[in-house]
């Protein structure tokens, strides 16, 4: 039987991996006429364990920091060959490879105007190397490099505003999405690849291992992040906020926090929960999510 899948099962992702769900949705929406450049990280490791690959499209592994640079070269080569109009180029990385190690290469790709969709799979820490804090790790999260103790209460820095940083480059499309909202992912991917120029998408992908939640709760956890306002689903077109997922009745952040071991230390501290609620409330106000 002919295999028409673009992303095959049988890879070695953890049970309940939000990143594997999101990656399948992205490539299915983009279609077979796509070349992917993927930096080092969980997605690269669990989908391309030698001598096998889960990908049924051309796929290139780059270093941890330079998927945008390699994708820029692919896009330039396709233009030179007169083939770019028929082929989509996607650069993929995790949150560390995007917000930290690869930020310079990403900024260069956006600034130069390459016709590439960049996808950040945001599982909010360096999961492949031991759950270390990244620039996209939320405030007060317990990680191996932002531990909890008698004098420490997890990550002390706020989550880096990568969508706004990308938007500041004057690119035509920026969006956030979540593995818990498959139709939203696919709509935004299709929209992005229909637009010429650099595009940035950041997809929230729950990680049962690093977040310490049960694998069967992945979609529930992802939905709660959105429904509390902690992870707004938004999109910008040409610098203007053009779409948000409204929250008729935002849920209290404690409903989200109590699903995950990485936030266990917060549950007996009302002041810290208040601080996290303030993050959500600020998002709700900033993006006009309520309604």
PDB file of C-alpha atoms in Angstrom:
ATOM      1  CA  UNK A   1       0.000   0.000   0.000  1.00  0.00           C
ATOM      2  CA  UNK A   2       1.346   3.428  -0.917  1.00  0.00           C
ATOM      3  CA  UNK A   3       2.187   5.598   2.066  1.00  0.00           C
ATOM      4  CA  UNK A   4       0.713   9.060   1.558  1.00  0.00           C
ATOM      5  CA  UNK A   5       1.652  10.337   4.999  1.00  0.00           C
ATOM      6  CA  UNK A   6       4.080  13.244   5.179  1.00  0.00           C
ATOM      7  CA  UNK A   7       4.928  12.510   8.833  1.00  0.00           C
ATOM      8  CA  UNK A   8       5.010   8.839   9.766  1.00  0.00           C
ATOM      9  CA  UNK A   9       4.135   7.184  13.085  1.00  0.00           C
ATOM     10  CA  UNK A  10       6.645   4.867  14.690  1.00  0.00           C
ATOM     11  CA  UNK A  11       9.094   7.606  15.709  1.00  0.00           C
ATOM     12  CA  UNK A  12      10.512   7.660  19.232  1.00  0.00           C
ATOM     13  CA  UNK A  13       8.743  10.644  20.788  1.00  0.00           C
ATOM     14  CA  UNK A  14       7.541  10.286  24.360  1.00  0.00           C
ATOM     15  CA  UNK A  15       3.918   9.262  24.870  1.00  0.00           C
ATOM     16  CA  UNK A  16       1.714  12.337  24.768  1.00  0.00           C
ATOM     17  CA  UNK A  17       4.360  14.519  23.085  1.00  0.00           C
ATOM     18  CA  UNK A  18       2.725  17.768  21.999  1.00  0.00           C
ATOM     19  CA  UNK A  19       5.574  18.543  19.631  1.00  0.00           C
ATOM     20  CA  UNK A  20       5.022  15.410  17.546  1.00  0.00           C
ATOM     21  CA  UNK A  21       1.322  16.266  17.237  1.00  0.00           C
ATOM     22  CA  UNK A  22       2.047  19.816  16.145  1.00  0.00           C
ATOM     23  CA  UNK A  23       4.779  18.824  13.665  1.00  0.00           C
ATOM     24  CA  UNK A  24       2.407  16.418  11.918  1.00  0.00           C
ATOM     25  CA  UNK A  25      -0.267  19.112  11.671  1.00  0.00           C
ATOM     26  CA  UNK A  26       2.216  21.637  10.268  1.00  0.00           C
ATOM     27  CA  UNK A  27       3.572  19.435   7.472  1.00  0.00           C
ATOM     28  CA  UNK A  28       0.122  18.127   6.558  1.00  0.00           C
ATOM     29  CA  UNK A  29      -1.084  21.715   6.163  1.00  0.00           C
ATOM     30  CA  UNK A  30       2.012  22.790   4.216  1.00  0.00           C
ATOM     31  CA  UNK A  31       1.842  19.842   1.799  1.00  0.00           C
ATOM     32  CA  UNK A  32       4.307  17.613  -0.012  1.00  0.00           C
ATOM     33  CA  UNK A  33       5.908  20.458  -1.970  1.00  0.00           C
ATOM     34  CA  UNK A  34       7.851  21.477   1.142  1.00  0.00           C
ATOM     35  CA  UNK A  35      11.499  21.433   2.208  1.00  0.00           C
ATOM     36  CA  UNK A  36      12.135  21.437   5.954  1.00  0.00           C
ATOM     37  CA  UNK A  37      15.265  22.616   7.737  1.00  0.00           C
ATOM     38  CA  UNK A  38      15.299  21.371  11.322  1.00  0.00           C
ATOM     39  CA  UNK A  39      17.783  22.331  13.992  1.00  0.00           C
ATOM     40  CA  UNK A  40      19.076  20.043  16.725  1.00  0.00           C
ATOM     41  CA  UNK A  41      16.525  19.249  19.416  1.00  0.00           C
ATOM     42  CA  UNK A  42      13.798  16.821  20.434  1.00  0.00           C
ATOM     43  CA  UNK A  43      12.027  16.896  17.064  1.00  0.00           C
ATOM     44  CA  UNK A  44      15.225  16.138  15.167  1.00  0.00           C
ATOM     45  CA  UNK A  45      16.211  13.334  17.546  1.00  0.00           C
ATOM     46  CA  UNK A  46      12.947  11.436  17.753  1.00  0.00           C
ATOM     47  CA  UNK A  47      12.027  11.703  14.052  1.00  0.00           C
ATOM     48  CA  UNK A  48      15.364  10.866  12.423  1.00  0.00           C
ATOM     49  CA  UNK A  49      16.955   8.092  14.423  1.00  0.00           C
ATOM     50  CA  UNK A  50      19.448   6.598  11.965  1.00  0.00           C
ATOM     51  CA  UNK A  51      18.818   4.852   9.615  1.00  0.00           C
ATOM     52  CA  UNK A  52      15.120   5.775   9.723  1.00  0.00           C
ATOM     53  CA  UNK A  53      13.144   8.978   9.231  1.00  0.00           C
ATOM     54  CA  UNK A  54       9.548   9.930   9.972  1.00  0.00           C
ATOM     55  CA  UNK A  55       9.597  12.556   7.217  1.00  0.00           C
ATOM     56  CA  UNK A  56       8.291  11.979   3.694  1.00  0.00           C
ATOM     57  CA  UNK A  57       9.446  15.386   2.470  1.00  0.00           C
ATOM     58  CA  UNK A  58      12.996  16.671   1.913  1.00  0.00           C
ATOM     59  CA  UNK A  59      14.396  17.321   5.388  1.00  0.00           C
ATOM     60  CA  UNK A  60      17.751  18.848   6.359  1.00  0.00           C
ATOM     61  CA  UNK A  61      19.334  18.780   9.820  1.00  0.00           C
ATOM     62  CA  UNK A  62      21.152  21.943  10.838  1.00  0.00           C
ATOM     63  CA  UNK A  63      23.048  22.771  14.016  1.00  0.00           C
ATOM     64  CA  UNK A  64      21.285  23.947  17.163  1.00  0.00           C
ATOM     65  CA  UNK A  65      21.571  27.618  16.237  1.00  0.00           C
ATOM     66  CA  UNK A  66      21.298  27.938  12.492  1.00  0.00           C
ATOM     67  CA  UNK A  67      18.112  26.491  10.992  1.00  0.00           C
ATOM     68  CA  UNK A  68      17.118  29.996   9.759  1.00  0.00           C
ATOM     69  CA  UNK A  69      20.511  30.489   8.080  1.00  0.00           C
ATOM     70  CA  UNK A  70      20.437  27.097   6.348  1.00  0.00           C
ATOM     71  CA  UNK A  71      16.817  27.653   5.280  1.00  0.00           C
ATOM     72  CA  UNK A  72      17.852  31.035   3.870  1.00  0.00           C
ATOM     73  CA  UNK A  73      20.415  29.269   1.695  1.00  0.00           C
ATOM     74  CA  UNK A  74      17.809  26.744   0.524  1.00  0.00           C
ATOM     75  CA  UNK A  75      15.387  29.519  -0.356  1.00  0.00           C
ATOM     76  CA  UNK A  76      18.073  31.480  -2.218  1.00  0.00           C
ATOM     77  CA  UNK A  77      19.084  28.366  -4.190  1.00  0.00           C
ATOM     78  CA  UNK A  78      15.472  27.674  -5.176  1.00  0.00           C
ATOM     79  CA  UNK A  79      15.110  31.246  -6.375  1.00  0.00           C
ATOM     80  CA  UNK A  80      18.287  30.934  -8.446  1.00  0.00           C
ATOM     81  CA  UNK A  81      16.938  27.736 -10.001  1.00  0.00           C
ATOM     82  CA  UNK A  82      13.563  29.338 -10.691  1.00  0.00           C
ATOM     83  CA  UNK A  83      11.734  26.821  -8.463  1.00  0.00           C
ATOM     84  CA  UNK A  84      10.789  28.861  -5.380  1.00  0.00           C
ATOM     85  CA  UNK A  85       7.208  29.609  -6.477  1.00  0.00           C
ATOM     86  CA  UNK A  86       6.388  25.898  -6.364  1.00  0.00           C
ATOM     87  CA  UNK A  87       8.129  24.922  -3.122  1.00  0.00           C
ATOM     88  CA  UNK A  88       7.532  25.933   0.488  1.00  0.00           C
ATOM     89  CA  UNK A  89      10.522  26.307   2.803  1.00  0.00           C
ATOM     90  CA  UNK A  90       9.983  25.764   6.529  1.00  0.00           C
ATOM     91  CA  UNK A  91      12.610  26.280   9.221  1.00  0.00           C
ATOM     92  CA  UNK A  92      11.879  24.515  12.526  1.00  0.00           C
ATOM     93  CA  UNK A  93      13.361  24.824  15.995  1.00  0.00           C
ATOM     94  CA  UNK A  94      12.482  24.498  19.639  1.00  0.00           C
ATOM     95  CA  UNK A  95      12.170  27.348  22.114  1.00  0.00           C
ATOM     96  CA  UNK A  96      15.869  27.289  23.052  1.00  0.00           C
ATOM     97  CA  UNK A  97      16.986  27.167  19.435  1.00  0.00           C
ATOM     98  CA  UNK A  98      14.653  30.076  18.692  1.00  0.00           C
ATOM     99  CA  UNK A  99      14.719  32.490  21.619  1.00  0.00           C
ATOM    100  CA  UNK A 100      18.295  31.860  22.765  1.00  0.00           C
ATOM    101  CA  UNK A 101      20.852  30.035  20.642  1.00  0.00           C
ATOM    102  CA  UNK A 102      19.272  30.795  17.267  1.00  0.00           C
ATOM    103  CA  UNK A 103      17.930  34.307  17.838  1.00  0.00           C
ATOM    104  CA  UNK A 104      20.655  36.002  15.793  1.00  0.00           C
ATOM    105  CA  UNK A 105      20.153  33.711  12.789  1.00  0.00           C
ATOM    106  CA  UNK A 106      16.379  34.108  13.024  1.00  0.00           C
ATOM    107  CA  UNK A 107      16.648  37.885  13.158  1.00  0.00           C
ATOM    108  CA  UNK A 108      18.875  37.846  10.079  1.00  0.00           C
ATOM    109  CA  UNK A 109      16.421  35.650   8.169  1.00  0.00           C
ATOM    110  CA  UNK A 110      13.524  37.956   9.032  1.00  0.00           C
ATOM    111  CA  UNK A 111      15.452  41.141   8.312  1.00  0.00           C
ATOM    112  CA  UNK A 112      16.635  39.924   4.896  1.00  0.00           C
ATOM    113  CA  UNK A 113      13.081  39.140   3.836  1.00  0.00           C
ATOM    114  CA  UNK A 114      13.431  35.456   2.899  1.00  0.00           C
ATOM    115  CA  UNK A 115      10.228  33.715   1.813  1.00  0.00           C
ATOM    116  CA  UNK A 116      10.326  31.170   4.660  1.00  0.00           C
ATOM    117  CA  UNK A 117       7.911  30.033   7.348  1.00  0.00           C
ATOM    118  CA  UNK A 118       9.727  29.739  10.660  1.00  0.00           C
ATOM    119  CA  UNK A 119       8.049  27.483  13.243  1.00  0.00           C
ATOM    120  CA  UNK A 120       9.049  27.534  16.908  1.00  0.00           C
ATOM    121  CA  UNK A 121       7.815  24.492  18.822  1.00  0.00           C
ATOM    122  CA  UNK A 122       7.582  25.988  22.277  1.00  0.00           C
ATOM    123  CA  UNK A 123       7.801  23.371  25.038  1.00  0.00           C
ATOM    124  CA  UNK A 124       9.243  26.019  27.335  1.00  0.00           C
ATOM    125  CA  UNK A 125      12.632  24.489  28.216  1.00  0.00           C
ATOM    126  CA  UNK A 126      15.574  22.563  26.735  1.00  0.00           C
ATOM    127  CA  UNK A 127      13.822  19.220  27.004  1.00  0.00           C
ATOM    128  CA  UNK A 128      16.220  17.168  24.882  1.00  0.00           C
ATOM    129  CA  UNK A 129      19.239  17.966  27.045  1.00  0.00           C
ATOM    130  CA  UNK A 130      17.770  17.783  30.548  1.00  0.00           C
ATOM    131  CA  UNK A 131      14.937  20.285  31.078  1.00  0.00           C
ATOM    132  CA  UNK A 132      17.106  23.372  31.436  1.00  0.00           C
ATOM    133  CA  UNK A 133      15.542  26.831  31.482  1.00  0.00           C
ATOM    134  CA  UNK A 134      15.233  28.717  28.164  1.00  0.00           C
ATOM    135  CA  UNK A 135      14.224  32.267  27.300  1.00  0.00           C
ATOM    136  CA  UNK A 136      10.674  30.982  26.786  1.00  0.00           C
ATOM    137  CA  UNK A 137      10.415  29.247  30.159  1.00  0.00           C
ATOM    138  CA  UNK A 138       7.526  30.807  32.097  1.00  0.00           C
ATOM    139  CA  UNK A 139       7.957  32.809  35.283  1.00  0.00           C
ATOM    140  CA  UNK A 140       8.426  30.648  38.409  1.00  0.00           C
ATOM    141  CA  UNK A 141       8.821  27.368  36.526  1.00  0.00           C
ATOM    142  CA  UNK A 142      10.898  24.671  38.208  1.00  0.00           C
ATOM    143  CA  UNK A 143      13.613  23.436  35.818  1.00  0.00           C
ATOM    144  CA  UNK A 144      17.022  21.852  36.377  1.00  0.00           C
ATOM    145  CA  UNK A 145      18.703  25.257  36.011  1.00  0.00           C
ATOM    146  CA  UNK A 146      15.979  27.253  37.776  1.00  0.00           C
ATOM    147  CA  UNK A 147      15.373  24.926  40.726  1.00  0.00           C
ATOM    148  CA  UNK A 148      13.170  25.307  43.770  1.00  0.00           C
ATOM    149  CA  UNK A 149      14.612  25.434  47.270  1.00  0.00           C
ATOM    150  CA  UNK A 150      14.567  27.342  50.533  1.00  0.00           C
ATOM    151  CA  UNK A 151      15.736  30.508  48.784  1.00  0.00           C
ATOM    152  CA  UNK A 152      14.647  29.801  45.220  1.00  0.00           C
ATOM    153  CA  UNK A 153      11.187  29.662  43.656  1.00  0.00           C
ATOM    154  CA  UNK A 154      11.917  28.644  40.086  1.00  0.00           C
ATOM    155  CA  UNK A 155      12.626  30.778  37.047  1.00  0.00           C
ATOM    156  CA  UNK A 156      12.916  34.457  37.984  1.00  0.00           C
ATOM    157  CA  UNK A 157      12.585  35.876  34.451  1.00  0.00           C
ATOM    158  CA  UNK A 158       9.394  36.450  32.439  1.00  0.00           C
ATOM    159  CA  UNK A 159       8.785  34.574  29.206  1.00  0.00           C
ATOM    160  CA  UNK A 160      10.572  36.317  26.334  1.00  0.00           C
ATOM    161  CA  UNK A 161       8.034  38.020  23.993  1.00  0.00           C
ATOM    162  CA  UNK A 162       9.198  36.298  20.808  1.00  0.00           C
ATOM    163  CA  UNK A 163       6.061  37.054  18.727  1.00  0.00           C
ATOM    164  CA  UNK A 164       6.543  40.760  19.411  1.00  0.00           C
ATOM    165  CA  UNK A 165      10.273  40.496  18.682  1.00  0.00           C
ATOM    166  CA  UNK A 166       9.497  38.840  15.342  1.00  0.00           C
ATOM    167  CA  UNK A 167       6.774  41.399  14.641  1.00  0.00           C
ATOM    168  CA  UNK A 168       9.234  44.247  15.266  1.00  0.00           C
ATOM    169  CA  UNK A 169      11.114  43.135  12.134  1.00  0.00           C
ATOM    170  CA  UNK A 170       8.232  44.387   9.995  1.00  0.00           C
ATOM    171  CA  UNK A 171       7.396  40.958   8.574  1.00  0.00           C
ATOM    172  CA  UNK A 172       3.997  40.203   6.986  1.00  0.00           C
ATOM    173  CA  UNK A 173       2.752  37.453   9.317  1.00  0.00           C
ATOM    174  CA  UNK A 174       3.267  36.445  12.951  1.00  0.00           C
ATOM    175  CA  UNK A 175       1.072  33.999  14.858  1.00  0.00           C
ATOM    176  CA  UNK A 176       0.854  31.824  17.926  1.00  0.00           C
ATOM    177  CA  UNK A 177      -1.006  28.535  18.198  1.00  0.00           C
ATOM    178  CA  UNK A 178      -1.210  25.403  20.343  1.00  0.00           C
ATOM    179  CA  UNK A 179      -1.089  21.652  19.818  1.00  0.00           C
ATOM    180  CA  UNK A 180      -4.441  21.590  21.623  1.00  0.00           C
ATOM    181  CA  UNK A 181      -6.070  23.503  18.743  1.00  0.00           C
ATOM    182  CA  UNK A 182      -5.298  21.504  15.563  1.00  0.00           C
ATOM    183  CA  UNK A 183      -7.572  23.438  13.220  1.00  0.00           C
ATOM    184  CA  UNK A 184      -6.045  26.718  14.362  1.00  0.00           C
ATOM    185  CA  UNK A 185      -2.541  25.411  13.590  1.00  0.00           C
ATOM    186  CA  UNK A 186      -3.467  24.261  10.112  1.00  0.00           C
ATOM    187  CA  UNK A 187      -5.389  27.404   9.221  1.00  0.00           C
ATOM    188  CA  UNK A 188      -2.469  29.596  10.236  1.00  0.00           C
ATOM    189  CA  UNK A 189       0.114  27.446   8.426  1.00  0.00           C
ATOM    190  CA  UNK A 190      -1.913  27.579   5.213  1.00  0.00           C
ATOM    191  CA  UNK A 191      -2.331  31.316   5.590  1.00  0.00           C
ATOM    192  CA  UNK A 192       1.374  31.795   6.260  1.00  0.00           C
ATOM    193  CA  UNK A 193       2.573  29.870   3.211  1.00  0.00           C
ATOM    194  CA  UNK A 194       0.154  31.821   1.008  1.00  0.00           C
ATOM    195  CA  UNK A 195       1.985  35.023   1.969  1.00  0.00           C
ATOM    196  CA  UNK A 196       5.294  35.985   0.364  1.00  0.00           C
ATOM    197  CA  UNK A 197       8.119  36.910   2.692  1.00  0.00           C
ATOM    198  CA  UNK A 198       9.249  35.779   6.152  1.00  0.00           C
ATOM    199  CA  UNK A 199       6.623  34.389   8.536  1.00  0.00           C
ATOM    200  CA  UNK A 200       6.913  33.423  12.207  1.00  0.00           C
ATOM    201  CA  UNK A 201       4.717  30.897  14.067  1.00  0.00           C
ATOM    202  CA  UNK A 202       5.118  29.880  17.696  1.00  0.00           C
ATOM    203  CA  UNK A 203       3.250  26.728  18.713  1.00  0.00           C
ATOM    204  CA  UNK A 204       2.733  25.753  22.357  1.00  0.00           C
ATOM    205  CA  UNK A 205       3.558  22.053  22.713  1.00  0.00           C
ATOM    206  CA  UNK A 206       3.041  20.436  26.144  1.00  0.00           C
ATOM    207  CA  UNK A 207       5.832  18.074  27.210  1.00  0.00           C
ATOM    208  CA  UNK A 208       4.732  15.371  29.675  1.00  0.00           C
ATOM    209  CA  UNK A 209       8.346  14.614  30.631  1.00  0.00           C
ATOM    210  CA  UNK A 210       9.501  18.158  31.341  1.00  0.00           C
ATOM    211  CA  UNK A 211       6.191  19.577  32.562  1.00  0.00           C
ATOM    212  CA  UNK A 212       5.516  16.485  34.650  1.00  0.00           C
ATOM    213  CA  UNK A 213       1.939  15.805  33.656  1.00  0.00           C
ATOM    214  CA  UNK A 214       0.306  12.527  32.615  1.00  0.00           C
ATOM    215  CA  UNK A 215       0.676  11.821  28.870  1.00  0.00           C
ATOM    216  CA  UNK A 216      -3.080  11.508  28.377  1.00  0.00           C
ATOM    217  CA  UNK A 217      -3.545  15.090  29.638  1.00  0.00           C
ATOM    218  CA  UNK A 218      -1.532  16.792  26.878  1.00  0.00           C
ATOM    219  CA  UNK A 219      -4.499  18.349  25.083  1.00  0.00           C
ATOM    220  CA  UNK A 220      -6.235  19.297  28.331  1.00  0.00           C
ATOM    221  CA  UNK A 221      -3.095  21.013  29.621  1.00  0.00           C
ATOM    222  CA  UNK A 222      -2.620  22.843  26.326  1.00  0.00           C
ATOM    223  CA  UNK A 223      -6.210  24.079  26.318  1.00  0.00           C
ATOM    224  CA  UNK A 224      -5.923  25.354  29.885  1.00  0.00           C
ATOM    225  CA  UNK A 225      -2.852  27.424  28.964  1.00  0.00           C
ATOM    226  CA  UNK A 226      -4.966  29.189  26.351  1.00  0.00           C
ATOM    227  CA  UNK A 227      -8.182  29.372  28.396  1.00  0.00           C
ATOM    228  CA  UNK A 228      -6.422  31.068  31.326  1.00  0.00           C
ATOM    229  CA  UNK A 229      -4.781  33.702  29.130  1.00  0.00           C
ATOM    230  CA  UNK A 230      -1.272  32.449  29.861  1.00  0.00           C
ATOM    231  CA  UNK A 231      -0.772  31.490  26.180  1.00  0.00           C
ATOM    232  CA  UNK A 232      -2.843  33.821  23.960  1.00  0.00           C
ATOM    233  CA  UNK A 233      -3.627  32.647  20.419  1.00  0.00           C
ATOM    234  CA  UNK A 234      -3.009  35.703  18.266  1.00  0.00           C
ATOM    235  CA  UNK A 235      -1.950  36.737  14.779  1.00  0.00           C
ATOM    236  CA  UNK A 236      -0.404  39.847  13.288  1.00  0.00           C
ATOM    237  CA  UNK A 237      -0.564  40.865   9.638  1.00  0.00           C
ATOM    238  CA  UNK A 238       1.871  43.535   8.487  1.00  0.00           C
ATOM    239  CA  UNK A 239       2.440  44.584  12.073  1.00  0.00           C
ATOM    240  CA  UNK A 240      -1.225  44.927  13.006  1.00  0.00           C
ATOM    241  CA  UNK A 241      -2.975  42.595  15.443  1.00  0.00           C
ATOM    242  CA  UNK A 242      -5.546  41.010  13.143  1.00  0.00           C
ATOM    243  CA  UNK A 243      -6.935  38.085  15.104  1.00  0.00           C
ATOM    244  CA  UNK A 244      -7.230  36.718  18.648  1.00  0.00           C
ATOM    245  CA  UNK A 245      -8.994  33.739  20.162  1.00  0.00           C
ATOM    246  CA  UNK A 246     -11.496  35.262  22.560  1.00  0.00           C
ATOM    247  CA  UNK A 247     -12.031  33.989  26.105  1.00  0.00           C
ATOM    248  CA  UNK A 248     -15.674  34.501  27.190  1.00  0.00           C
ATOM    249  CA  UNK A 249     -14.846  33.332  30.715  1.00  0.00           C
ATOM    250  CA  UNK A 250     -11.087  33.146  31.398  1.00  0.00           C
ATOM    251  CA  UNK A 251     -10.236  30.371  33.829  1.00  0.00           C
ATOM    252  CA  UNK A 252      -8.092  31.016  36.936  1.00  0.00           C
ATOM    253  CA  UNK A 253      -4.440  30.159  36.386  1.00  0.00           C
ATOM    254  CA  UNK A 254      -4.448  27.715  39.296  1.00  0.00           C
ATOM    255  CA  UNK A 255      -6.479  25.295  37.138  1.00  0.00           C
ATOM    256  CA  UNK A 256      -3.530  25.188  34.737  1.00  0.00           C
ATOM    257  CA  UNK A 257      -0.762  25.185  37.342  1.00  0.00           C
ATOM    258  CA  UNK A 258      -2.140  22.238  39.325  1.00  0.00           C
ATOM    259  CA  UNK A 259      -1.963  19.913  36.305  1.00  0.00           C
ATOM    260  CA  UNK A 260       1.864  19.991  36.228  1.00  0.00           C
ATOM    261  CA  UNK A 261       4.645  18.990  38.576  1.00  0.00           C
ATOM    262  CA  UNK A 262       6.832  21.868  37.404  1.00  0.00           C
ATOM    263  CA  UNK A 263       4.474  24.264  39.231  1.00  0.00           C
ATOM    264  CA  UNK A 264       3.835  22.116  42.329  1.00  0.00           C
ATOM    265  CA  UNK A 265       5.827  24.479  44.546  1.00  0.00           C
ATOM    266  CA  UNK A 266       3.440  27.351  43.744  1.00  0.00           C
ATOM    267  CA  UNK A 267       0.241  25.713  44.930  1.00  0.00           C
ATOM    268  CA  UNK A 268       0.799  26.475  48.625  1.00  0.00           C
ATOM    269  CA  UNK A 269       1.897  30.052  47.980  1.00  0.00           C
ATOM    270  CA  UNK A 270      -1.022  32.411  47.245  1.00  0.00           C
ATOM    271  CA  UNK A 271       1.320  35.315  46.521  1.00  0.00           C
ATOM    272  CA  UNK A 272       3.125  33.453  43.768  1.00  0.00           C
ATOM    273  CA  UNK A 273      -0.172  32.297  42.255  1.00  0.00           C
ATOM    274  CA  UNK A 274      -1.261  35.954  42.316  1.00  0.00           C
ATOM    275  CA  UNK A 275       1.873  36.868  40.360  1.00  0.00           C
ATOM    276  CA  UNK A 276       1.122  34.227  37.720  1.00  0.00           C
ATOM    277  CA  UNK A 277      -2.511  35.401  37.550  1.00  0.00           C
ATOM    278  CA  UNK A 278      -1.202  38.891  36.914  1.00  0.00           C
ATOM    279  CA  UNK A 279       0.727  37.599  33.888  1.00  0.00           C
ATOM    280  CA  UNK A 280      -2.475  36.096  32.482  1.00  0.00           C
ATOM    281  CA  UNK A 281      -4.525  39.212  33.271  1.00  0.00           C
ATOM    282  CA  UNK A 282      -1.972  41.413  31.513  1.00  0.00           C
ATOM    283  CA  UNK A 283      -2.184  39.192  28.415  1.00  0.00           C
ATOM    284  CA  UNK A 284      -5.980  39.362  28.470  1.00  0.00           C
ATOM    285  CA  UNK A 285      -5.862  43.139  28.619  1.00  0.00           C
ATOM    286  CA  UNK A 286      -3.009  43.591  26.125  1.00  0.00           C
ATOM    287  CA  UNK A 287      -4.612  41.448  23.406  1.00  0.00           C
ATOM    288  CA  UNK A 288      -8.252  42.221  24.308  1.00  0.00           C
ATOM    289  CA  UNK A 289      -8.954  38.509  24.761  1.00  0.00           C
ATOM    290  CA  UNK A 290     -12.097  38.751  26.875  1.00  0.00           C
ATOM    291  CA  UNK A 291     -15.392  38.671  25.025  1.00  0.00           C
TER     292      UNK A 291
END
